[in-house]
PDB file of C-alpha atoms in Angstrom:
ATOM      1  CA  VAL A   1     134.438 -17.737 -13.245  1.00  0.00           C
ATOM      2  CA  ILE A   2     131.168 -16.395 -14.678  1.00  0.00           C
ATOM      3  CA  ARG A   3     131.113 -14.275 -17.828  1.00  0.00           C
ATOM      4  CA  CYS A   4     128.200 -11.852 -17.946  1.00  0.00           C
ATOM      5  CA  ARG A   5     127.191  -8.321 -18.901  1.00  0.00           C
ATOM      6  CA  ALA A   6     127.794  -5.269 -16.757  1.00  0.00           C
ATOM      7  CA  ALA A   7     127.784  -1.503 -17.102  1.00  0.00           C
ATOM      8  CA  VAL A   8     131.373  -0.362 -16.594  1.00  0.00           C
ATOM      9  CA  ALA A   9     132.306   3.232 -15.745  1.00  0.00           C
ATOM     10  CA  TRP A  10     135.743   3.630 -17.311  1.00  0.00           C
ATOM     11  CA  ALA A  11     136.176   7.305 -16.456  1.00  0.00           C
ATOM     12  CA  PRO A  12     133.961  10.213 -15.375  1.00  0.00           C
ATOM     13  CA  GLY A  13     131.003  10.315 -17.747  1.00  0.00           C
ATOM     14  CA  LYS A  14     132.161   7.276 -19.726  1.00  0.00           C
ATOM     15  CA  LEU A  15     129.839   4.280 -19.201  1.00  0.00           C
ATOM     16  CA  SER A  16     129.453   1.270 -21.478  1.00  0.00           C
ATOM     17  CA  VAL A  17     127.952  -2.217 -21.331  1.00  0.00           C
ATOM     18  CA  GLU A  18     130.700  -4.828 -21.458  1.00  0.00           C
ATOM     19  CA  GLU A  19     131.266  -8.530 -20.994  1.00  0.00           C
ATOM     20  CA  VAL A  20     132.977  -8.960 -17.643  1.00  0.00           C
ATOM     21  CA  GLU A  21     134.380 -11.865 -15.678  1.00  0.00           C
ATOM     22  CA  VAL A  22     133.125 -12.393 -12.151  1.00  0.00           C
ATOM     23  CA  ALA A  23     135.386 -14.582 -10.015  1.00  0.00           C
ATOM     24  CA  PRO A  24     133.930 -17.025  -7.471  1.00  0.00           C
ATOM     25  CA  PRO A  25     133.464 -15.863  -3.880  1.00  0.00           C
ATOM     26  CA  LYS A  26     136.311 -16.287  -1.430  1.00  0.00           C
ATOM     27  CA  ALA A  27     135.886 -17.077   2.260  1.00  0.00           C
ATOM     28  CA  GLY A  28     133.191 -14.934   3.840  1.00  0.00           C
ATOM     29  CA  GLU A  29     131.801 -13.790   0.484  1.00  0.00           C
ATOM     30  CA  VAL A  30     128.598 -14.317  -1.497  1.00  0.00           C
ATOM     31  CA  ARG A  31     128.083 -14.308  -5.265  1.00  0.00           C
ATOM     32  CA  ILE A  32     124.642 -13.037  -6.271  1.00  0.00           C
ATOM     33  CA  LYS A  33     122.714 -13.212  -9.522  1.00  0.00           C
ATOM     34  CA  ILE A  34     121.215  -9.730  -9.789  1.00  0.00           C
ATOM     35  CA  VAL A  35     117.592  -9.937 -10.963  1.00  0.00           C
ATOM     36  CA  ALA A  36     116.497  -6.308 -10.540  1.00  0.00           C
ATOM     37  CA  THR A  37     118.189  -2.995  -9.863  1.00  0.00           C
ATOM     38  CA  GLY A  38     117.093   0.571  -9.364  1.00  0.00           C
ATOM     39  CA  ILE A  39     118.912   3.732 -10.419  1.00  0.00           C
ATOM     40  CA  CYS A  40     119.718   6.219  -7.652  1.00  0.00           C
ATOM     41  CA  HIS A  41     121.286   9.662  -7.976  1.00  0.00           C
ATOM     42  CA  THR A  42     124.212   8.426  -5.893  1.00  0.00           C
ATOM     43  CA  ASP A  43     125.180   6.357  -8.944  1.00  0.00           C
ATOM     44  CA  GLU A  44     125.339   9.615 -10.900  1.00  0.00           C
ATOM     45  CA  HIS A  45     127.636  11.104  -8.242  1.00  0.00           C
ATOM     46  CA  GLY A  46     129.870   8.078  -8.687  1.00  0.00           C
ATOM     47  CA  LEU A  47     129.854   8.387 -12.470  1.00  0.00           C
ATOM     48  CA  LYS A  48     130.883  12.041 -12.180  1.00  0.00           C
ATOM     49  CA  GLY A  49     133.694  11.084  -9.820  1.00  0.00           C
ATOM     50  CA  SER A  50     132.237  13.359  -7.139  1.00  0.00           C
ATOM     51  CA  LEU A  51     132.030  10.815  -4.311  1.00  0.00           C
ATOM     52  CA  PRO A  52     134.984  10.510  -1.926  1.00  0.00           C
ATOM     53  CA  ASN A  53     137.521   7.705  -2.395  1.00  0.00           C
ATOM     54  CA  MET A  54     136.218   6.681  -5.833  1.00  0.00           C
ATOM     55  CA  GLU A  55     138.447   4.716  -8.235  1.00  0.00           C
ATOM     56  CA  PHE A  56     137.790   4.073 -11.923  1.00  0.00           C
ATOM     57  CA  PRO A  57     137.025   1.803 -13.670  1.00  0.00           C
ATOM     58  CA  PHE A  58     134.144   0.455 -11.602  1.00  0.00           C
ATOM     59  CA  ILE A  59     130.711  -1.147 -11.939  1.00  0.00           C
ATOM     60  CA  PRO A  60     128.029   1.187 -10.485  1.00  0.00           C
ATOM     61  CA  GLY A  61     124.696   0.320  -8.905  1.00  0.00           C
ATOM     62  CA  HIS A  62     123.839  -0.016  -5.241  1.00  0.00           C
ATOM     63  CA  GLU A  63     120.084  -0.648  -5.184  1.00  0.00           C
ATOM     64  CA  GLY A  64     119.268  -4.192  -6.212  1.00  0.00           C
ATOM     65  CA  ALA A  65     117.879  -7.604  -5.401  1.00  0.00           C
ATOM     66  CA  GLY A  66     118.839 -11.070  -6.521  1.00  0.00           C
ATOM     67  CA  ILE A  67     119.399 -14.738  -5.794  1.00  0.00           C
ATOM     68  CA  VAL A  68     122.449 -16.261  -4.126  1.00  0.00           C
ATOM     69  CA  GLU A  69     124.386 -18.209  -6.765  1.00  0.00           C
ATOM     70  CA  SER A  70     127.239 -19.492  -4.597  1.00  0.00           C
ATOM     71  CA  ILE A  71     128.900 -18.850  -1.246  1.00  0.00           C
ATOM     72  CA  GLY A  72     132.456 -18.854   0.020  1.00  0.00           C
ATOM     73  CA  GLU A  73     133.904 -20.824   2.896  1.00  0.00           C
ATOM     74  CA  GLY A  74     132.425 -20.020   6.294  1.00  0.00           C
ATOM     75  CA  VAL A  75     129.295 -18.240   5.069  1.00  0.00           C
ATOM     76  CA  THR A  76     126.287 -19.164   7.208  1.00  0.00           C
ATOM     77  CA  ALA A  77     123.823 -16.265   6.821  1.00  0.00           C
ATOM     78  CA  VAL A  78     122.626 -17.329   3.358  1.00  0.00           C
ATOM     79  CA  LYS A  79     122.747 -20.310   1.037  1.00  0.00           C
ATOM     80  CA  PRO A  80     122.470 -20.774  -2.734  1.00  0.00           C
ATOM     81  CA  GLY A  81     118.918 -20.108  -3.921  1.00  0.00           C
ATOM     82  CA  ASP A  82     118.087 -17.554  -1.219  1.00  0.00           C
ATOM     83  CA  LYS A  83     116.578 -14.245  -2.309  1.00  0.00           C
ATOM     84  CA  VAL A  84     118.652 -11.371  -0.985  1.00  0.00           C
ATOM     85  CA  ILE A  85     119.191  -7.624  -1.043  1.00  0.00           C
ATOM     86  CA  PRO A  86     122.826  -6.448  -1.034  1.00  0.00           C
ATOM     87  CA  LEU A  87     123.414  -3.599   1.410  1.00  0.00           C
ATOM     88  CA  CYS A  88     125.176  -0.384   0.394  1.00  0.00           C
ATOM     89  CA  ILE A  89     125.779   0.309   4.103  1.00  0.00           C
ATOM     90  CA  PRO A  90     127.402  -2.831   5.548  1.00  0.00           C
ATOM     91  CA  GLN A  91     126.609  -4.232   8.962  1.00  0.00           C
ATOM     92  CA  CYS A  92     129.787  -5.834  10.259  1.00  0.00           C
ATOM     93  CA  GLY A  93     128.247  -6.203  13.732  1.00  0.00           C
ATOM     94  CA  GLU A  94     131.605  -5.593  15.405  1.00  0.00           C
ATOM     95  CA  CYS A  95     132.447  -1.874  15.203  1.00  0.00           C
ATOM     96  CA  SER A  96     131.265   0.637  17.808  1.00  0.00           C
ATOM     97  CA  PHE A  97     128.644   2.049  15.435  1.00  0.00           C
ATOM     98  CA  CYS A  98     127.139  -1.367  14.691  1.00  0.00           C
ATOM     99  CA  ARG A  99     126.987  -2.122  18.405  1.00  0.00           C
ATOM    100  CA  ASN A 100     125.194   1.163  19.108  1.00  0.00           C
ATOM    101  CA  PRO A 101     121.415   0.572  18.927  1.00  0.00           C
ATOM    102  CA  GLU A 102     120.887   4.213  17.921  1.00  0.00           C
ATOM    103  CA  SER A 103     123.148   3.905  14.846  1.00  0.00           C
ATOM    104  CA  ASN A 104     122.630   2.300  11.456  1.00  0.00           C
ATOM    105  CA  PHE A 105     126.081   3.239  10.205  1.00  0.00           C
ATOM    106  CA  CYS A 106     129.114   0.959  10.026  1.00  0.00           C
ATOM    107  CA  GLN A 107     132.751   1.965  10.162  1.00  0.00           C
ATOM    108  CA  LYS A 108     133.399  -0.239   7.156  1.00  0.00           C
ATOM    109  CA  SER A 109     131.164   2.035   5.095  1.00  0.00           C
ATOM    110  CA  HIS A 110     132.576   4.045   2.200  1.00  0.00           C
ATOM    111  CA  PHE A 111     132.521   7.293   4.184  1.00  0.00           C
ATOM    112  CA  SER A 112     134.959   5.732   6.659  1.00  0.00           C
ATOM    113  CA  GLU A 113     137.096   3.613   4.347  1.00  0.00           C
ATOM    114  CA  PRO A 114     136.885   2.868   0.599  1.00  0.00           C
ATOM    115  CA  GLN A 115     134.685   0.046  -0.662  1.00  0.00           C
ATOM    116  CA  ASN A 116     136.320  -0.031  -4.101  1.00  0.00           C
ATOM    117  CA  LEU A 117     137.856  -3.445  -3.389  1.00  0.00           C
ATOM    118  CA  LEU A 118     136.580  -6.272  -1.215  1.00  0.00           C
ATOM    119  CA  PRO A 119     137.936  -6.505   2.357  1.00  0.00           C
ATOM    120  CA  ASP A 120     140.977  -8.535   1.243  1.00  0.00           C
ATOM    121  CA  LYS A 121     141.877  -5.591  -1.073  1.00  0.00           C
ATOM    122  CA  THR A 122     141.230  -7.489  -4.289  1.00  0.00           C
ATOM    123  CA  SER A 123     138.452  -7.323  -6.892  1.00  0.00           C
ATOM    124  CA  ARG A 124     136.208 -10.089  -8.226  1.00  0.00           C
ATOM    125  CA  PHE A 125     135.601  -8.178 -11.491  1.00  0.00           C
ATOM    126  CA  SER A 126     137.749  -8.002 -14.588  1.00  0.00           C
ATOM    127  CA  CYS A 127     137.166  -6.822 -18.157  1.00  0.00           C
ATOM    128  CA  LYS A 128     139.458  -6.921 -21.163  1.00  0.00           C
ATOM    129  CA  GLY A 129     142.262  -8.078 -18.908  1.00  0.00           C
ATOM    130  CA  LYS A 130     141.858  -5.114 -16.547  1.00  0.00           C
ATOM    131  CA  GLN A 131     140.822  -5.095 -12.899  1.00  0.00           C
ATOM    132  CA  ILE A 132     137.420  -3.448 -12.391  1.00  0.00           C
ATOM    133  CA  HIS A 133     136.612  -1.900  -9.031  1.00  0.00           C
ATOM    134  CA  HIS A 134     133.501  -2.541  -6.946  1.00  0.00           C
ATOM    135  CA  PHE A 135     131.064   0.245  -5.992  1.00  0.00           C
ATOM    136  CA  LEU A 136     130.043   0.359  -2.330  1.00  0.00           C
ATOM    137  CA  TRP A 137     130.671  -3.435  -2.401  1.00  0.00           C
ATOM    138  CA  VAL A 138     127.390  -3.807  -4.268  1.00  0.00           C
ATOM    139  CA  SER A 139     127.756  -3.107  -8.035  1.00  0.00           C
ATOM    140  CA  THR A 140     124.224  -4.063  -9.033  1.00  0.00           C
ATOM    141  CA  PHE A 141     124.714  -2.895 -12.641  1.00  0.00           C
ATOM    142  CA  ALA A 142     126.162  -6.354 -13.289  1.00  0.00           C
ATOM    143  CA  GLU A 143     124.292  -9.592 -13.900  1.00  0.00           C
ATOM    144  CA  TYR A 144     126.423 -11.169 -11.151  1.00  0.00           C
ATOM    145  CA  THR A 145     128.225  -9.540  -8.244  1.00  0.00           C
ATOM    146  CA  VAL A 146     130.278 -10.642  -5.242  1.00  0.00           C
ATOM    147  CA  VAL A 147     129.841  -9.051  -1.811  1.00  0.00           C
ATOM    148  CA  PRO A 148     130.977  -9.699   1.778  1.00  0.00           C
ATOM    149  CA  GLU A 149     128.561 -11.798   3.821  1.00  0.00           C
ATOM    150  CA  TYR A 150     127.850  -8.918   6.192  1.00  0.00           C
ATOM    151  CA  THR A 151     126.497  -6.810   3.316  1.00  0.00           C
ATOM    152  CA  VAL A 152     123.687  -9.232   2.458  1.00  0.00           C
ATOM    153  CA  ALA A 153     120.141  -9.341   3.846  1.00  0.00           C
ATOM    154  CA  LYS A 154     118.087 -12.478   3.258  1.00  0.00           C
ATOM    155  CA  ILE A 155     114.467 -11.729   2.317  1.00  0.00           C
ATOM    156  CA  ASP A 156     111.224 -13.671   2.021  1.00  0.00           C
ATOM    157  CA  ALA A 157     111.190 -16.269  -0.735  1.00  0.00           C
ATOM    158  CA  ALA A 158     107.915 -14.833  -2.058  1.00  0.00           C
ATOM    159  CA  ALA A 159     109.244 -11.265  -2.360  1.00  0.00           C
ATOM    160  CA  PRO A 160     108.945  -9.762  -5.880  1.00  0.00           C
ATOM    161  CA  LEU A 161     112.536  -8.797  -6.652  1.00  0.00           C
ATOM    162  CA  ASP A 162     111.594  -6.101  -9.181  1.00  0.00           C
ATOM    163  CA  LYS A 163     109.838  -4.206  -6.403  1.00  0.00           C
ATOM    164  CA  VAL A 164     111.817  -4.945  -3.244  1.00  0.00           C
ATOM    165  CA  CYS A 165     115.079  -3.897  -4.885  1.00  0.00           C
ATOM    166  CA  LEU A 166     114.046  -0.343  -3.938  1.00  0.00           C
ATOM    167  CA  PHE A 167     114.475  -1.273  -0.270  1.00  0.00           C
ATOM    168  CA  GLY A 168     118.212  -1.353  -1.025  1.00  0.00           C
ATOM    169  CA  CYS A 169     118.315   2.434  -0.997  1.00  0.00           C
ATOM    170  CA  GLY A 170     115.585   4.710  -2.387  1.00  0.00           C
ATOM    171  CA  PHE A 171     112.510   3.715  -0.432  1.00  0.00           C
ATOM    172  CA  SER A 172     114.356   2.967   2.806  1.00  0.00           C
ATOM    173  CA  THR A 173     116.261   6.249   2.631  1.00  0.00           C
ATOM    174  CA  GLY A 174     113.144   8.370   2.210  1.00  0.00           C
ATOM    175  CA  TYR A 175     110.635   6.536   4.372  1.00  0.00           C
ATOM    176  CA  GLY A 176     113.166   6.055   7.146  1.00  0.00           C
ATOM    177  CA  ALA A 177     114.160   9.732   7.116  1.00  0.00           C
ATOM    178  CA  ALA A 178     110.611  10.594   8.162  1.00  0.00           C
ATOM    179  CA  ILE A 179     109.975   7.702  10.557  1.00  0.00           C
ATOM    180  CA  ASN A 180     113.400   7.125  12.135  1.00  0.00           C
ATOM    181  CA  THR A 181     115.509  10.257  11.690  1.00  0.00           C
ATOM    182  CA  ALA A 182     112.938  13.042  12.041  1.00  0.00           C
ATOM    183  CA  LYS A 183     110.468  10.972  14.076  1.00  0.00           C
ATOM    184  CA  VAL A 184     107.538  12.880  12.578  1.00  0.00           C
ATOM    185  CA  LYS A 185     104.702  13.284  15.078  1.00  0.00           C
ATOM    186  CA  PRO A 186     100.952  12.931  14.406  1.00  0.00           C
ATOM    187  CA  GLY A 187      99.279  16.228  13.492  1.00  0.00           C
ATOM    188  CA  SER A 188     102.533  17.902  12.450  1.00  0.00           C
ATOM    189  CA  THR A 189     103.359  19.861   9.287  1.00  0.00           C
ATOM    190  CA  CYS A 190     106.088  18.763   6.882  1.00  0.00           C
ATOM    191  CA  ALA A 191     107.810  20.104   3.771  1.00  0.00           C
ATOM    192  CA  VAL A 192     109.569  17.815   1.303  1.00  0.00           C
ATOM    193  CA  PHE A 193     112.035  19.362  -1.149  1.00  0.00           C
ATOM    194  CA  GLY A 194     112.435  17.159  -4.221  1.00  0.00           C
ATOM    195  CA  LEU A 195     109.936  14.603  -5.499  1.00  0.00           C
ATOM    196  CA  GLY A 196     112.089  11.885  -6.962  1.00  0.00           C
ATOM    197  CA  GLY A 197     111.897   8.346  -5.631  1.00  0.00           C
ATOM    198  CA  VAL A 198     113.441   9.340  -2.307  1.00  0.00           C
ATOM    199  CA  GLY A 199     111.289  12.443  -1.878  1.00  0.00           C
ATOM    200  CA  LEU A 200     108.098  10.535  -2.645  1.00  0.00           C
ATOM    201  CA  SER A 201     109.138   7.920  -0.086  1.00  0.00           C
ATOM    202  CA  ILE A 202     109.528  10.731   2.456  1.00  0.00           C
ATOM    203  CA  VAL A 203     105.986  11.838   1.636  1.00  0.00           C
ATOM    204  CA  MET A 204     104.803   8.285   2.316  1.00  0.00           C
ATOM    205  CA  GLY A 205     106.699   8.209   5.598  1.00  0.00           C
ATOM    206  CA  CYS A 206     105.220  11.525   6.746  1.00  0.00           C
ATOM    207  CA  LYS A 207     101.728  10.293   5.926  1.00  0.00           C
ATOM    208  CA  ALA A 208     102.280   6.997   7.763  1.00  0.00           C
ATOM    209  CA  ALA A 209     103.497   8.964  10.793  1.00  0.00           C
ATOM    210  CA  GLY A 210     100.244  10.931  10.874  1.00  0.00           C
ATOM    211  CA  ALA A 211     101.367  14.343   9.616  1.00  0.00           C
ATOM    212  CA  SER A 212      98.342  16.588   9.049  1.00  0.00           C
ATOM    213  CA  ARG A 213      99.936  18.685   6.307  1.00  0.00           C
ATOM    214  CA  ILE A 214     102.612  17.587   3.848  1.00  0.00           C
ATOM    215  CA  ILE A 215     103.831  20.279   1.469  1.00  0.00           C
ATOM    216  CA  ALA A 216     105.684  18.919  -1.559  1.00  0.00           C
ATOM    217  CA  VAL A 217     108.171  21.264  -3.257  1.00  0.00           C
ATOM    218  CA  ASP A 218     109.549  20.726  -6.759  1.00  0.00           C
ATOM    219  CA  ILE A 219     110.169  22.713  -9.943  1.00  0.00           C
ATOM    220  CA  ASN A 220     108.652  19.894 -12.029  1.00  0.00           C
ATOM    221  CA  LYS A 221     104.868  20.112 -11.802  1.00  0.00           C
ATOM    222  CA  ASP A 222     104.506  16.758 -13.542  1.00  0.00           C
ATOM    223  CA  LYS A 223     105.435  15.123 -10.224  1.00  0.00           C
ATOM    224  CA  PHE A 224     102.582  16.705  -8.285  1.00  0.00           C
ATOM    225  CA  THR A 225      99.892  14.189  -9.211  1.00  0.00           C
ATOM    226  CA  LYS A 226     101.918  11.249  -7.891  1.00  0.00           C
ATOM    227  CA  ALA A 227     102.905  13.213  -4.779  1.00  0.00           C
ATOM    228  CA  LYS A 228      99.247  13.850  -3.950  1.00  0.00           C
ATOM    229  CA  GLU A 229      98.381  10.197  -4.563  1.00  0.00           C
ATOM    230  CA  LEU A 230     101.009   9.234  -1.983  1.00  0.00           C
ATOM    231  CA  GLY A 231      99.941  11.721   0.680  1.00  0.00           C
ATOM    232  CA  ALA A 232     100.991  15.292  -0.146  1.00  0.00           C
ATOM    233  CA  THR A 233      98.321  17.822   0.845  1.00  0.00           C
ATOM    234  CA  ASP A 234      99.901  20.767  -1.008  1.00  0.00           C
ATOM    235  CA  CYS A 235     102.276  20.957  -3.972  1.00  0.00           C
ATOM    236  CA  ILE A 236     104.174  24.138  -4.807  1.00  0.00           C
ATOM    237  CA  ASN A 237     106.698  25.198  -7.442  1.00  0.00           C
ATOM    238  CA  PRO A 238     109.298  27.726  -6.214  1.00  0.00           C
ATOM    239  CA  ARG A 239     109.325  29.291  -9.687  1.00  0.00           C
ATOM    240  CA  ASP A 240     105.739  30.410  -9.207  1.00  0.00           C
ATOM    241  CA  PHE A 241     106.777  32.878  -6.492  1.00  0.00           C
ATOM    242  CA  GLN A 242     108.772  36.094  -6.394  1.00  0.00           C
ATOM    243  CA  LYS A 243     110.083  35.442  -2.882  1.00  0.00           C
ATOM    244  CA  PRO A 244     112.328  32.735  -1.386  1.00  0.00           C
ATOM    245  CA  ILE A 245     110.516  29.450  -0.927  1.00  0.00           C
ATOM    246  CA  GLN A 246     111.265  29.416   2.810  1.00  0.00           C
ATOM    247  CA  GLU A 247     109.256  32.634   3.143  1.00  0.00           C
ATOM    248  CA  VAL A 248     106.396  31.073   1.194  1.00  0.00           C
ATOM    249  CA  LEU A 249     106.361  28.039   3.483  1.00  0.00           C
ATOM    250  CA  THR A 250     106.498  30.208   6.587  1.00  0.00           C
ATOM    251  CA  GLU A 251     103.520  32.216   5.365  1.00  0.00           C
ATOM    252  CA  MET A 252     101.596  29.048   4.474  1.00  0.00           C
ATOM    253  CA  THR A 253     102.060  27.579   7.949  1.00  0.00           C
ATOM    254  CA  GLY A 254     102.264  30.689  10.132  1.00  0.00           C
ATOM    255  CA  GLN A 255     105.600  29.892  11.744  1.00  0.00           C
ATOM    256  CA  GLY A 256     107.325  27.400   9.494  1.00  0.00           C
ATOM    257  CA  VAL A 257     106.873  23.647   9.237  1.00  0.00           C
ATOM    258  CA  ASP A 258     107.625  21.220  12.052  1.00  0.00           C
ATOM    259  CA  TYR A 259     109.767  19.026   9.811  1.00  0.00           C
ATOM    260  CA  SER A 260     111.528  19.710   6.511  1.00  0.00           C
ATOM    261  CA  PHE A 261     113.437  17.323   4.280  1.00  0.00           C
ATOM    262  CA  GLU A 262     115.908  18.037   1.477  1.00  0.00           C
ATOM    263  CA  ALA A 263     116.020  15.167  -1.024  1.00  0.00           C
ATOM    264  CA  ILE A 264     117.785  16.880  -3.928  1.00  0.00           C
ATOM    265  CA  GLY A 265     121.420  17.432  -2.986  1.00  0.00           C
ATOM    266  CA  ASN A 266     121.632  21.160  -3.674  1.00  0.00           C
ATOM    267  CA  LYS A 267     123.236  23.806  -1.450  1.00  0.00           C
ATOM    268  CA  ASP A 268     120.505  26.393  -1.927  1.00  0.00           C
ATOM    269  CA  THR A 269     117.629  24.011  -1.227  1.00  0.00           C
ATOM    270  CA  MET A 270     119.420  22.649   1.840  1.00  0.00           C
ATOM    271  CA  ILE A 271     119.580  26.154   3.288  1.00  0.00           C
ATOM    272  CA  ALA A 272     115.975  26.837   2.244  1.00  0.00           C
ATOM    273  CA  ALA A 273     114.809  23.617   3.879  1.00  0.00           C
ATOM    274  CA  LEU A 274     116.551  24.545   7.119  1.00  0.00           C
ATOM    275  CA  ALA A 275     115.080  28.044   7.088  1.00  0.00           C
ATOM    276  CA  SER A 276     111.578  26.759   6.310  1.00  0.00           C
ATOM    277  CA  CYS A 277     111.152  24.848   9.580  1.00  0.00           C
ATOM    278  CA  ASN A 278     110.075  26.763  12.652  1.00  0.00           C
ATOM    279  CA  MET A 279     112.825  28.526  14.559  1.00  0.00           C
ATOM    280  CA  SER A 280     112.172  26.912  17.942  1.00  0.00           C
ATOM    281  CA  THR A 281     111.489  23.208  17.571  1.00  0.00           C
ATOM    282  CA  GLY A 282     111.751  22.661  13.807  1.00  0.00           C
ATOM    283  CA  VAL A 283     113.738  19.693  12.541  1.00  0.00           C
ATOM    284  CA  CYS A 284     115.415  19.689   9.127  1.00  0.00           C
ATOM    285  CA  VAL A 285     116.750  16.420   7.718  1.00  0.00           C
ATOM    286  CA  MET A 286     119.425  16.423   5.019  1.00  0.00           C
ATOM    287  CA  VAL A 287     118.873  13.436   2.735  1.00  0.00           C
ATOM    288  CA  GLY A 288     120.316  14.599  -0.595  1.00  0.00           C
ATOM    289  CA  VAL A 289     124.020  14.128  -1.344  1.00  0.00           C
ATOM    290  CA  LEU A 290     126.313  16.993  -2.314  1.00  0.00           C
ATOM    291  CA  ASP A 291     129.495  16.544  -4.319  1.00  0.00           C
ATOM    292  CA  SER A 292     132.482  15.545  -2.193  1.00  0.00           C
ATOM    293  CA  GLY A 293     134.272  18.586  -0.815  1.00  0.00           C
ATOM    294  CA  SER A 294     131.244  20.873  -1.026  1.00  0.00           C
ATOM    295  CA  GLU A 295     130.744  23.464   1.676  1.00  0.00           C
ATOM    296  CA  ILE A 296     127.604  25.247   2.867  1.00  0.00           C
ATOM    297  CA  SER A 297     127.530  28.665   4.488  1.00  0.00           C
ATOM    298  CA  ILE A 298     124.596  29.409   6.781  1.00  0.00           C
ATOM    299  CA  ASP A 299     123.578  32.141   9.179  1.00  0.00           C
ATOM    300  CA  PRO A 300     124.204  30.557  12.614  1.00  0.00           C
ATOM    301  CA  THR A 301     121.123  32.260  14.032  1.00  0.00           C
ATOM    302  CA  LEU A 302     119.100  29.690  12.061  1.00  0.00           C
ATOM    303  CA  LEU A 303     120.209  27.169  14.699  1.00  0.00           C
ATOM    304  CA  LEU A 304     120.629  29.427  17.729  1.00  0.00           C
ATOM    305  CA  ILE A 305     117.000  29.482  18.860  1.00  0.00           C
ATOM    306  CA  GLY A 306     116.493  25.747  18.669  1.00  0.00           C
ATOM    307  CA  ARG A 307     116.193  24.376  15.140  1.00  0.00           C
ATOM    308  CA  THR A 308     117.772  20.978  14.636  1.00  0.00           C
ATOM    309  CA  TRP A 309     119.675  20.092  11.454  1.00  0.00           C
ATOM    310  CA  LYS A 310     120.270  16.377  10.946  1.00  0.00           C
ATOM    311  CA  GLY A 311     121.708  14.067   8.349  1.00  0.00           C
ATOM    312  CA  SER A 312     120.218  10.692   7.438  1.00  0.00           C
ATOM    313  CA  ALA A 313     121.942   7.730   5.801  1.00  0.00           C
ATOM    314  CA  LEU A 314     119.645   5.024   4.466  1.00  0.00           C
ATOM    315  CA  GLY A 315     116.846   6.435   6.617  1.00  0.00           C
ATOM    316  CA  GLY A 316     118.475   5.344   9.867  1.00  0.00           C
ATOM    317  CA  ILE A 317     117.403   1.770   9.067  1.00  0.00           C
ATOM    318  CA  VAL A 318     119.482  -1.308   9.821  1.00  0.00           C
ATOM    319  CA  LEU A 319     118.320  -3.211   6.748  1.00  0.00           C
ATOM    320  CA  LYS A 320     119.788  -6.506   7.874  1.00  0.00           C
ATOM    321  CA  GLU A 321     117.357  -6.434  10.805  1.00  0.00           C
ATOM    322  CA  ALA A 322     114.446  -4.678   9.096  1.00  0.00           C
ATOM    323  CA  LEU A 323     114.283  -7.119   6.201  1.00  0.00           C
TER     324      LEU A 323
END
């Protein structure tokens, strides 16, 4: 058993750094020393208790990189000393989704069944004599974590862990939304709602795909400089206009953008993003996460003529193969 520090969410909005005990891996499991972790808004959803199937107390974090400390019986994919990225979307390789080459989802993912405990329905974390739940089987806000073998991707030994940890969610989610989910075409026009880490990664993906115009949308003008450095051709603040932002975008482009992306997780901006792409062949990709149980009301004529509205989980990337 390893004693180390971890951020423990005891209840909604109650997070504290504690000394925790991390049990050794059982058969088919891997214990990882977490070297670097990012902070994603999905962690905030978990802390608020607004993700489905959540159980407190738990250790958040799902975007990290580290080094394999030990392995359980039967593990062959990695060995102690390997650099790895734990995967917030598992890849069991056996379910119908994993076997579908067009899918990057897995039926063992949290949206299908809870990942609060490891597959044997027990936890490897404890604190002050209490069982602590896992988060998406990753829990990177701990100095050590234990995950199933099929949620680990081995990476190059030379990879800088403080940078590649972002492949665990933020960068992959945004970049992949443009390249894999939307399949942005050269010469096209794009609009990106929200310029956090995911939104900026979408901008990078649109640029790499050859988009001729990338319009970045955010109410924080301080983000515009970085957005332009990464490929945005225009940056606009909805608060600078007296009309809905979808009307502004339609006027800027003549008929609406070819591709729009919502990377905030807000009902109003999701509808605006859908309405901002052209009514015939426009594609809108939902990347942001709404609170569990949320509902969106839209005018069905937005889709009747031909718009496509899609969701994207982890950018449609199978990280175990991509890394």
